[in-house]
PDB file of C-alpha atoms and ligand atoms in Angstrom:
ATOM      1  CA  MET A  26      41.974  94.499 111.120  1.00 57.00           C
ATOM      2  CA  SER A  27      42.949  96.628 108.152  1.00 81.00           C
ATOM      3  CA  ARG A  28      43.672  93.724 105.114  1.00 95.00           C
ATOM      4  CA  LYS A  29      45.352  95.083 102.136  1.00 96.00           C
ATOM      5  CA  LEU A  30      43.638  95.385  99.333  1.00 98.00           C
ATOM      6  CA  LEU A  31      44.512  93.421  96.597  1.00 98.00           C
ATOM      7  CA  VAL A  32      43.192  93.242  92.550  1.00 98.00           C
ATOM      8  CA  ALA A  33      43.567  90.662  91.020  1.00 98.00           C
ATOM      9  CA  GLY A  34      43.398  90.880  87.188  1.00 98.00           C
ATOM     10  CA  ASN A  35      42.403  86.928  85.425  1.00 98.00           C
ATOM     11  CA  TRP A  36      43.838  87.634  81.686  1.00 98.00           C
ATOM     12  CA  LYS A  37      40.920  83.896  80.792  1.00 98.00           C
ATOM     13  CA  MET A  38      42.689  82.377  77.497  1.00 98.00           C
ATOM     14  CA  HIS A  39      42.895  85.915  75.902  1.00 98.00           C
ATOM     15  CA  GLY A  40      46.515  87.270  75.104  1.00 96.00           C
ATOM     16  CA  SER A  41      49.441  86.721  72.355  1.00 97.00           C
ATOM     17  CA  LEU A  42      53.501  87.279  73.383  1.00 97.00           C
ATOM     18  CA  ALA A  43      52.692  90.921  71.840  1.00 97.00           C
ATOM     19  CA  PHE A  44      49.476  91.434  74.562  1.00 97.00           C
ATOM     20  CA  VAL A  45      51.667  90.726  76.917  1.00 97.00           C
ATOM     21  CA  ARG A  46      54.714  93.023  76.290  1.00 96.00           C
ATOM     22  CA  GLU A  47      52.181  95.739  75.930  1.00 96.00           C
ATOM     23  CA  MET A  48      50.406  95.215  79.248  1.00 96.00           C
ATOM     24  CA  MET A  49      53.027  94.475  81.616  1.00 96.00           C
ATOM     25  CA  SER A  50      54.863  97.593  80.112  1.00 95.00           C
ATOM     26  CA  GLY A  51      51.106  99.947  80.671  1.00 95.00           C
ATOM     27  CA  LEU A  52      51.407  98.590  83.983  1.00 95.00           C
ATOM     28  CA  SER A  53      55.077  99.423  85.242  1.00 93.00           C
ATOM     29  CA  SER A  54      54.761 102.848  83.782  1.00 93.00           C
ATOM     30  CA  GLN A  55      51.363 103.138  85.479  1.00 94.00           C
ATOM     31  CA  LEU A  56      52.122 101.657  88.943  1.00 94.00           C
ATOM     32  CA  PRO A  57      53.416 104.120  91.026  1.00 92.00           C
ATOM     33  CA  ALA A  58      56.514 103.206  92.644  1.00 87.00           C
ATOM     34  CA  GLN A  59      55.061 103.002  96.037  1.00 90.00           C
ATOM     35  CA  ILE A  60      51.536 101.620  96.482  1.00 94.00           C
ATOM     36  CA  ASN A  61      49.249 100.499  99.527  1.00 95.00           C
ATOM     37  CA  TYR A  62      47.660  97.654  97.777  1.00 97.00           C
ATOM     38  CA  ASP A  63      48.765  94.377  95.720  1.00 97.00           C
ATOM     39  CA  VAL A  64      48.479  93.841  92.469  1.00 97.00           C
ATOM     40  CA  ALA A  65      48.508  89.994  90.517  1.00 98.00           C
ATOM     41  CA  VAL A  66      48.097  89.630  86.572  1.00 98.00           C
ATOM     42  CA  PHE A  67      47.221  85.623  86.270  1.00 98.00           C
ATOM     43  CA  PRO A  68      47.835  84.756  82.327  1.00 98.00           C
ATOM     44  CA  VAL A  69      48.213  81.512  80.653  1.00 98.00           C
ATOM     45  CA  TYR A  70      50.405  78.950  81.365  1.00 98.00           C
ATOM     46  CA  ILE A  71      52.909  79.663  78.329  1.00 98.00           C
ATOM     47  CA  HIS A  72      52.148  83.773  79.381  1.00 98.00           C
ATOM     48  CA  LEU A  73      53.574  83.483  83.020  1.00 98.00           C
ATOM     49  CA  HIS A  74      57.713  83.504  81.881  1.00 98.00           C
ATOM     50  CA  GLU A  75      56.703  86.621  80.112  1.00 97.00           C
ATOM     51  CA  VAL A  76      54.876  88.162  82.715  1.00 97.00           C
ATOM     52  CA  ILE A  77      57.524  87.602  85.522  1.00 97.00           C
ATOM     53  CA  THR A  78      60.396  88.427  83.905  1.00 95.00           C
ATOM     54  CA  SER A  79      58.922  91.473  82.671  1.00 92.00           C
ATOM     55  CA  LYS A  80      57.140  93.279  85.912  1.00 86.00           C
ATOM     56  CA  SER A  81      57.508  95.153  88.489  1.00 83.00           C
ATOM     57  CA  THR A  82      58.510  93.868  91.734  1.00 80.00           C
ATOM     58  CA  HIS A  83      55.664  94.787  93.456  1.00 84.00           C
ATOM     59  CA  VAL A  84      53.339  93.453  90.759  1.00 95.00           C
ATOM     60  CA  ALA A  85      52.781  89.615  91.462  1.00 97.00           C
ATOM     61  CA  CYS A  86      51.924  86.592  88.991  1.00 98.00           C
ATOM     62  CA  GLY A  87      49.537  83.652  88.951  1.00 98.00           C
ATOM     63  CA  ALA A  88      48.105  81.070  87.278  1.00 98.00           C
ATOM     64  CA  GLN A  89      44.766  80.333  86.536  1.00 98.00           C
ATOM     65  CA  ASN A  90      45.060  76.252  87.448  1.00 98.00           C
ATOM     66  CA  LEU A  91      47.812  73.587  88.472  1.00 98.00           C
ATOM     67  CA  SER A  92      46.822  70.150  88.790  1.00 98.00           C
ATOM     68  CA  GLU A  93      46.147  68.344  92.205  1.00 98.00           C
ATOM     69  CA  TYR A  94      49.126  65.954  91.741  1.00 97.00           C
ATOM     70  CA  ASP A  95      53.477  66.494  92.843  1.00 97.00           C
ATOM     71  CA  ASP A  96      53.905  64.675  89.358  1.00 96.00           C
ATOM     72  CA  GLY A  97      53.579  61.716  86.962  1.00 96.00           C
ATOM     73  CA  ALA A  98      51.531  60.736  84.275  1.00 97.00           C
ATOM     74  CA  VAL A  99      49.113  63.378  83.816  1.00 96.00           C
ATOM     75  CA  THR A 100      49.303  64.863  80.812  1.00 97.00           C
ATOM     76  CA  GLY A 101      48.526  68.335  79.629  1.00 96.00           C
ATOM     77  CA  GLU A 102      48.873  69.434  83.469  1.00 97.00           C
ATOM     78  CA  VAL A 103      51.392  71.779  85.323  1.00 98.00           C
ATOM     79  CA  SER A 104      52.718  70.643  89.324  1.00 98.00           C
ATOM     80  CA  ALA A 105      52.410  73.750  91.934  1.00 98.00           C
ATOM     81  CA  LYS A 106      56.157  72.656  92.289  1.00 98.00           C
ATOM     82  CA  MET A 107      56.902  73.684  88.402  1.00 98.00           C
ATOM     83  CA  LEU A 108      54.713  76.976  88.688  1.00 98.00           C
ATOM     84  CA  ALA A 109      56.869  78.447  91.933  1.00 98.00           C
ATOM     85  CA  ASP A 110      59.800  76.746  90.040  1.00 98.00           C
ATOM     86  CA  LEU A 111      59.264  79.127  87.601  1.00 98.00           C
ATOM     87  CA  GLY A 112      58.599  82.082  90.037  1.00 97.00           C
ATOM     88  CA  CYS A 113      54.739  82.313  90.204  1.00 98.00           C
ATOM     89  CA  ASP A 114      53.567  83.891  93.304  1.00 98.00           C
ATOM     90  CA  MET A 115      49.823  82.781  93.201  1.00 98.00           C
ATOM     91  CA  VAL A 116      47.762  80.474  91.130  1.00 98.00           C
ATOM     92  CA  LEU A 117      43.967  80.269  90.628  1.00 98.00           C
ATOM     93  CA  VAL A 118      41.879  76.990  92.142  1.00 98.00           C
ATOM     94  CA  GLY A 119      38.333  76.811  91.404  1.00 98.00           C
ATOM     95  CA  HIS A 120      37.252  79.122  89.109  1.00 98.00           C
ATOM     96  CA  SER A 121      33.538  78.431  88.128  1.00 98.00           C
ATOM     97  CA  GLU A 122      34.659  78.328  84.168  1.00 97.00           C
ATOM     98  CA  ARG A 123      36.397  75.057  85.393  1.00 98.00           C
ATOM     99  CA  ARG A 124      34.099  73.904  88.125  1.00 97.00           C
ATOM    100  CA  VAL A 125      31.222  73.949  84.762  1.00 96.00           C
ATOM    101  CA  ARG A 126      33.332  73.160  81.940  1.00 96.00           C
ATOM    102  CA  ASN A 127      36.257  70.769  83.766  1.00 96.00           C
ATOM    103  CA  ASN A 128      33.616  69.708  85.950  1.00 96.00           C
ATOM    104  CA  GLU A 129      36.162  70.445  88.731  1.00 98.00           C
ATOM    105  CA  ASN A 130      34.310  69.401  91.904  1.00 98.00           C
ATOM    106  CA  ASN A 131      34.592  70.902  95.884  1.00 98.00           C
ATOM    107  CA  GLU A 132      37.093  67.884  96.446  1.00 98.00           C
ATOM    108  CA  GLU A 133      39.672  69.053  93.417  1.00 98.00           C
ATOM    109  CA  VAL A 134      39.098  72.336  94.349  1.00 98.00           C
ATOM    110  CA  ALA A 135      40.508  71.882  97.824  1.00 98.00           C
ATOM    111  CA  LYS A 136      43.035  69.502  96.522  1.00 98.00           C
ATOM    112  CA  LYS A 137      44.433  71.851  94.773  1.00 98.00           C
ATOM    113  CA  PHE A 138      44.412  74.453  97.100  1.00 98.00           C
ATOM    114  CA  ALA A 139      46.256  72.275  99.565  1.00 98.00           C
ATOM    115  CA  GLN A 140      49.197  71.721  96.146  1.00 98.00           C
ATOM    116  CA  ALA A 141      49.368  75.270  95.763  1.00 98.00           C
ATOM    117  CA  LEU A 142      50.056  75.445 100.048  1.00 98.00           C
ATOM    118  CA  LYS A 143      52.175  73.486  99.956  1.00 98.00           C
ATOM    119  CA  PHE A 144      55.069  74.617  97.375  1.00 98.00           C
ATOM    120  CA  GLY A 145      54.451  78.337  98.746  1.00 98.00           C
ATOM    121  CA  LEU A 146      51.763  79.422  96.183  1.00 98.00           C
ATOM    122  CA  THR A 147      48.763  81.236  97.578  1.00 98.00           C
ATOM    123  CA  PRO A 148      46.305  80.162  96.240  1.00 98.00           C
ATOM    124  CA  ILE A 149      43.301  82.621  95.336  1.00 98.00           C
ATOM    125  CA  LEU A 150      39.950  80.244  96.050  1.00 98.00           C
ATOM    126  CA  CYS A 151      36.818  81.146  93.953  1.00 98.00           C
ATOM    127  CA  VAL A 152      33.061  80.470  94.946  1.00 98.00           C
ATOM    128  CA  GLY A 153      29.937  81.595  94.144  1.00 98.00           C
ATOM    129  CA  GLU A 154      26.557  80.754  93.026  1.00 98.00           C
ATOM    130  CA  SER A 155      24.836  80.436  89.937  1.00 97.00           C
ATOM    131  CA  SER A 156      21.207  82.387  88.316  1.00 96.00           C
ATOM    132  CA  VAL A 157      20.067  79.280  89.534  1.00 97.00           C
ATOM    133  CA  GLU A 158      21.011  78.389  93.122  1.00 97.00           C
ATOM    134  CA  ARG A 159      20.703  82.557  93.613  1.00 97.00           C
ATOM    135  CA  GLN A 160      17.100  82.507  93.155  1.00 96.00           C
ATOM    136  CA  ASN A 161      16.782  79.059  95.364  1.00 97.00           C
ATOM    137  CA  GLY A 162      17.940  80.886  97.634  1.00 97.00           C
ATOM    138  CA  THR A 163      20.979  78.548  98.270  1.00 98.00           C
ATOM    139  CA  THR A 164      23.723  80.799  97.858  1.00 98.00           C
ATOM    140  CA  GLN A 165      24.956  80.747 101.244  1.00 98.00           C
ATOM    141  CA  THR A 166      24.896  76.855 101.232  1.00 98.00           C
ATOM    142  CA  VAL A 167      26.408  76.739  97.505  1.00 98.00           C
ATOM    143  CA  VAL A 168      29.205  78.939  98.925  1.00 98.00           C
ATOM    144  CA  TRP A 169      30.051  77.236 102.292  1.00 98.00           C
ATOM    145  CA  GLN A 170      29.998  73.980 100.542  1.00 98.00           C
ATOM    146  CA  GLN A 171      32.935  74.909  98.378  1.00 98.00           C
ATOM    147  CA  ILE A 172      34.802  76.845 101.021  1.00 98.00           C
ATOM    148  CA  LYS A 173      33.662  74.061 103.893  1.00 98.00           C
ATOM    149  CA  ALA A 174      35.693  71.326 101.440  1.00 98.00           C
ATOM    150  CA  VAL A 175      39.015  73.600 101.849  1.00 98.00           C
ATOM    151  CA  LEU A 176      38.442  73.589 105.347  1.00 98.00           C
ATOM    152  CA  ASP A 177      38.057  70.205 105.934  1.00 98.00           C
ATOM    153  CA  LEU A 178      41.384  69.931 103.939  1.00 98.00           C
ATOM    154  CA  VAL A 179      43.618  72.020 105.195  1.00 98.00           C
ATOM    155  CA  GLY A 180      42.418  73.803 108.951  1.00 97.00           C
ATOM    156  CA  ILE A 181      41.178  77.221 109.259  1.00 97.00           C
ATOM    157  CA  THR A 182      44.862  78.772 109.388  1.00 96.00           C
ATOM    158  CA  LYS A 183      46.448  77.591 106.509  1.00 97.00           C
ATOM    159  CA  LEU A 184      42.778  78.224 104.634  1.00 97.00           C
ATOM    160  CA  ALA A 185      43.792  81.822 105.717  1.00 96.00           C
ATOM    161  CA  GLU A 186      47.142  81.751 104.088  1.00 97.00           C
ATOM    162  CA  GLY A 187      45.109  82.460 100.661  1.00 98.00           C
ATOM    163  CA  VAL A 188      42.643  84.399  99.232  1.00 98.00           C
ATOM    164  CA  ILE A 189      38.431  83.908  98.386  1.00 98.00           C
ATOM    165  CA  ALA A 190      37.167  85.167  96.163  1.00 98.00           C
ATOM    166  CA  TYR A 191      33.535  85.685  95.622  1.00 98.00           C
ATOM    167  CA  GLU A 192      31.892  85.444  92.647  1.00 98.00           C
ATOM    168  CA  PRO A 193      29.016  85.243  91.176  1.00 98.00           C
ATOM    169  CA  VAL A 194      27.987  82.861  88.515  1.00 96.00           C
ATOM    170  CA  TRP A 195      25.527  85.440  86.603  1.00 96.00           C
ATOM    171  CA  ALA A 196      28.076  88.259  87.365  1.00 95.00           C
ATOM    172  CA  ILE A 197      30.977  86.859  85.707  1.00 95.00           C
ATOM    173  CA  GLY A 198      31.408  88.576  82.324  1.00 92.00           C
ATOM    174  CA  THR A 199      27.458  89.689  81.998  1.00 92.00           C
ATOM    175  CA  GLY A 200      28.149  92.835  82.487  1.00 89.00           C
ATOM    176  CA  GLU A 201      25.427  92.315  85.714  1.00 90.00           C
ATOM    177  CA  THR A 202      27.796  93.533  88.879  1.00 90.00           C
ATOM    178  CA  ALA A 203      26.482  92.323  92.613  1.00 93.00           C
ATOM    179  CA  SER A 204      25.169  95.563  94.042  1.00 96.00           C
ATOM    180  CA  ALA A 205      27.803  96.554  96.646  1.00 97.00           C
ATOM    181  CA  ASN A 206      25.610  94.734  99.176  1.00 97.00           C
ATOM    182  CA  GLN A 207      24.968  92.298  97.814  1.00 97.00           C
ATOM    183  CA  ALA A 208      28.321  91.251  97.700  1.00 98.00           C
ATOM    184  CA  GLN A 209      28.927  92.629 101.088  1.00 98.00           C
ATOM    185  CA  GLU A 210      25.969  90.343 102.285  1.00 98.00           C
ATOM    186  CA  VAL A 211      28.156  87.196 101.185  1.00 98.00           C
ATOM    187  CA  HIS A 212      31.004  88.633 102.147  1.00 98.00           C
ATOM    188  CA  GLN A 213      29.614  89.326 105.517  1.00 98.00           C
ATOM    189  CA  PHE A 214      28.563  86.016 105.341  1.00 98.00           C
ATOM    190  CA  ILE A 215      31.728  83.753 104.447  1.00 98.00           C
ATOM    191  CA  ARG A 216      33.465  85.894 107.167  1.00 98.00           C
ATOM    192  CA  SER A 217      31.492  85.040 110.147  1.00 98.00           C
ATOM    193  CA  GLN A 218      31.579  81.578 108.887  1.00 98.00           C
ATOM    194  CA  LEU A 219      35.384  81.290 109.096  1.00 98.00           C
ATOM    195  CA  ALA A 220      34.794  83.355 112.564  1.00 97.00           C
ATOM    196  CA  LEU A 221      32.963  81.025 114.241  1.00 97.00           C
ATOM    197  CA  ASN A 222      36.139  78.882 113.599  1.00 96.00           C
ATOM    198  CA  ASP A 223      38.306  81.417 114.532  1.00 97.00           C
ATOM    199  CA  ASP A 224      37.587  84.527 115.105  1.00 97.00           C
ATOM    200  CA  THR A 225      41.358  86.783 115.028  1.00 96.00           C
ATOM    201  CA  ILE A 226      41.776  83.901 111.415  1.00 96.00           C
ATOM    202  CA  ALA A 227      38.390  85.133 110.372  1.00 97.00           C
ATOM    203  CA  ARG A 228      39.196  88.835 110.297  1.00 96.00           C
ATOM    204  CA  ARG A 229      42.540  88.370 108.203  1.00 96.00           C
ATOM    205  CA  ILE A 230      41.477  86.863 104.994  1.00 97.00           C
ATOM    206  CA  ARG A 231      40.851  88.429 102.230  1.00 98.00           C
ATOM    207  CA  ILE A 232      38.278  88.352 100.601  1.00 98.00           C
ATOM    208  CA  LEU A 233      37.346  89.564  97.396  1.00 98.00           C
ATOM    209  CA  TYR A 234      34.973  90.049  94.728  1.00 98.00           C
ATOM    210  CA  GLY A 235      34.701  88.897  90.891  1.00 98.00           C
ATOM    211  CA  GLY A 236      31.678  89.700  88.571  1.00 97.00           C
ATOM    212  CA  SER A 237      31.958  92.490  85.754  1.00 95.00           C
ATOM    213  CA  CYS A 238      34.043  94.275  88.031  1.00 97.00           C
ATOM    214  CA  LYS A 239      35.397  98.114  86.668  1.00 97.00           C
ATOM    215  CA  GLY A 240      36.382 101.137  87.014  1.00 97.00           C
ATOM    216  CA  SER A 241      33.161 102.570  87.730  1.00 97.00           C
ATOM    217  CA  ASN A 242      31.990 100.140  90.263  1.00 97.00           C
ATOM    218  CA  ALA A 243      35.076  99.528  92.306  1.00 98.00           C
ATOM    219  CA  TYR A 244      35.515 101.954  95.028  1.00 98.00           C
ATOM    220  CA  GLU A 245      31.866 101.698  96.155  1.00 98.00           C
ATOM    221  CA  LEU A 246      32.077  97.462  95.625  1.00 98.00           C
ATOM    222  CA  PHE A 247      35.616  97.833  97.354  1.00 98.00           C
ATOM    223  CA  SER A 248      35.065 100.206 100.243  1.00 97.00           C
ATOM    224  CA  MET A 249      32.917  97.658 101.625  1.00 98.00           C
ATOM    225  CA  PRO A 250      34.090  96.073 105.093  1.00 97.00           C
ATOM    226  CA  ASP A 251      34.170  92.976 103.979  1.00 98.00           C
ATOM    227  CA  VAL A 252      35.184  93.658 100.559  1.00 98.00           C
ATOM    228  CA  ASP A 253      38.891  93.274 100.109  1.00 98.00           C
ATOM    229  CA  GLY A 254      39.348  94.078  96.442  1.00 98.00           C
ATOM    230  CA  GLY A 255      38.818  92.122  93.547  1.00 98.00           C
ATOM    231  CA  LEU A 256      39.210  89.686  90.584  1.00 98.00           C
ATOM    232  CA  ILE A 257      38.775  91.151  86.822  1.00 98.00           C
ATOM    233  CA  GLY A 258      38.518  89.717  84.182  1.00 98.00           C
ATOM    234  CA  GLY A 259      36.984  91.777  81.126  1.00 97.00           C
ATOM    235  CA  ALA A 260      38.121  94.765  82.623  1.00 98.00           C
ATOM    236  CA  SER A 261      41.674  93.495  83.265  1.00 98.00           C
ATOM    237  CA  LEU A 262      42.155  93.420  79.662  1.00 98.00           C
ATOM    238  CA  THR A 263      43.861  96.503  78.721  1.00 97.00           C
ATOM    239  CA  ALA A 264      46.780  98.959  80.747  1.00 96.00           C
ATOM    240  CA  GLU A 265      43.474 101.474  81.388  1.00 97.00           C
ATOM    241  CA  ASP A 266      41.154  99.340  82.080  1.00 98.00           C
ATOM    242  CA  PHE A 267      42.831  97.625  85.450  1.00 98.00           C
ATOM    243  CA  MET A 268      44.742 101.069  86.505  1.00 97.00           C
ATOM    244  CA  ALA A 269      41.150 102.215  86.391  1.00 98.00           C
ATOM    245  CA  ILE A 270      39.998  99.937  88.952  1.00 98.00           C
ATOM    246  CA  CYS A 271      44.161 100.500  90.625  1.00 98.00           C
ATOM    247  CA  GLN A 272      42.638 103.652  90.965  1.00 97.00           C
ATOM    248  CA  GLN A 273      39.574 103.133  93.008  1.00 98.00           C
ATOM    249  CA  ALA A 274      42.181 100.888  94.947  1.00 98.00           C
ATOM    250  CA  ASP A 275      44.814 103.333  95.651  1.00 96.00           C
ATOM    251  CA  ARG A 276      42.750 106.137  97.193  1.00 96.00           C
ATOM    252  CA  LEU A 277      40.644 103.885  99.181  1.00 96.00           C
ATOM    253  CA  SER A 278      43.706 102.654 100.549  1.00 94.00           C
ATOM    254  CA  GLN A 279      44.970 106.295 101.478  1.00 91.00           C
ATOM    255  CA  GLY A 280      41.572 107.091 102.917  1.00 87.00           C
ATOM    256  CA  VAL A 281      40.298 108.997 100.116  1.00 81.00           C
TER     257      VAL A 281
HETATM  258  P1  PGA B 312      34.442  89.253  84.595  1.00 51.51           P
HETATM  259  O1  PGA B 312      35.567  87.740  85.462  1.00 51.51           O
HETATM  260  O2  PGA B 312      35.183  90.501  85.314  1.00 51.51           O
HETATM  261  O3  PGA B 312      34.899  89.102  83.245  1.00 51.51           O
HETATM  262  O4  PGA B 312      33.385  89.677  85.287  1.00 51.51           O
HETATM  263  C1  PGA B 312      35.252  87.992  86.655  1.00 51.51           C
HETATM  264  C2  PGA B 312      35.997  86.303  86.629  1.00 51.51           C
HETATM  265  O5  PGA B 312      36.090  85.139  85.407  1.00 51.51           O
HETATM  266  O6  PGA B 312      37.270  86.450  87.544  1.00 51.51           O
END
């Protein structure tokens, strides 16, 4: 089954309105009108509107987080309904920076995933082990617990309406990328676990790699059989760097 590659830029807490305008005009002018892979960017909440109004139709826009609640007295949070109302397509859930800094646990992340689906947003579920967990040999256990919490809440069919991003924490923002084989090993593990629930659906779900992915390693990573694109942090912050990754997705989507 062929899955469309997705190149997703997580801008984290970077930028300004001027940055957003420059990035969006760079992407609009450099991305071809027809592409066979998907592109998405994830600005901070207050820049979402600017991205949504300036993006070309084939670029999707997502938020970096959402509330697990529908609405109510939850100061400082933003609901899935509000994001959908604004015109967002996607949303990140359970990014490791939020799991660590904001103590988001697997159950909360699962609720956020369900909330996103409820309002028609595509959630990208971020999972991944720390360097200590990798050294302890618990990578698979940790990653599967993170996914299983969502699976238990929403079921396999709904899980596959979202995207999974495997982001080893030790590779995020460190310049230390997982090798293509290391990534493939975990991606294959995830897909084989999902296949125990439903083989057809497991083959359909996209699993992105994230962690120091850049133009120079994207081709090798994305050409792995179970790697369906990337969630890109640092290398999504200039149009030039981001386009370098998109070009690799373009080559692969055309089979070259
Ligand atoms: P990085 O970040 O590409 O800067 O390592 C990836 C991410 O956190 O999504």
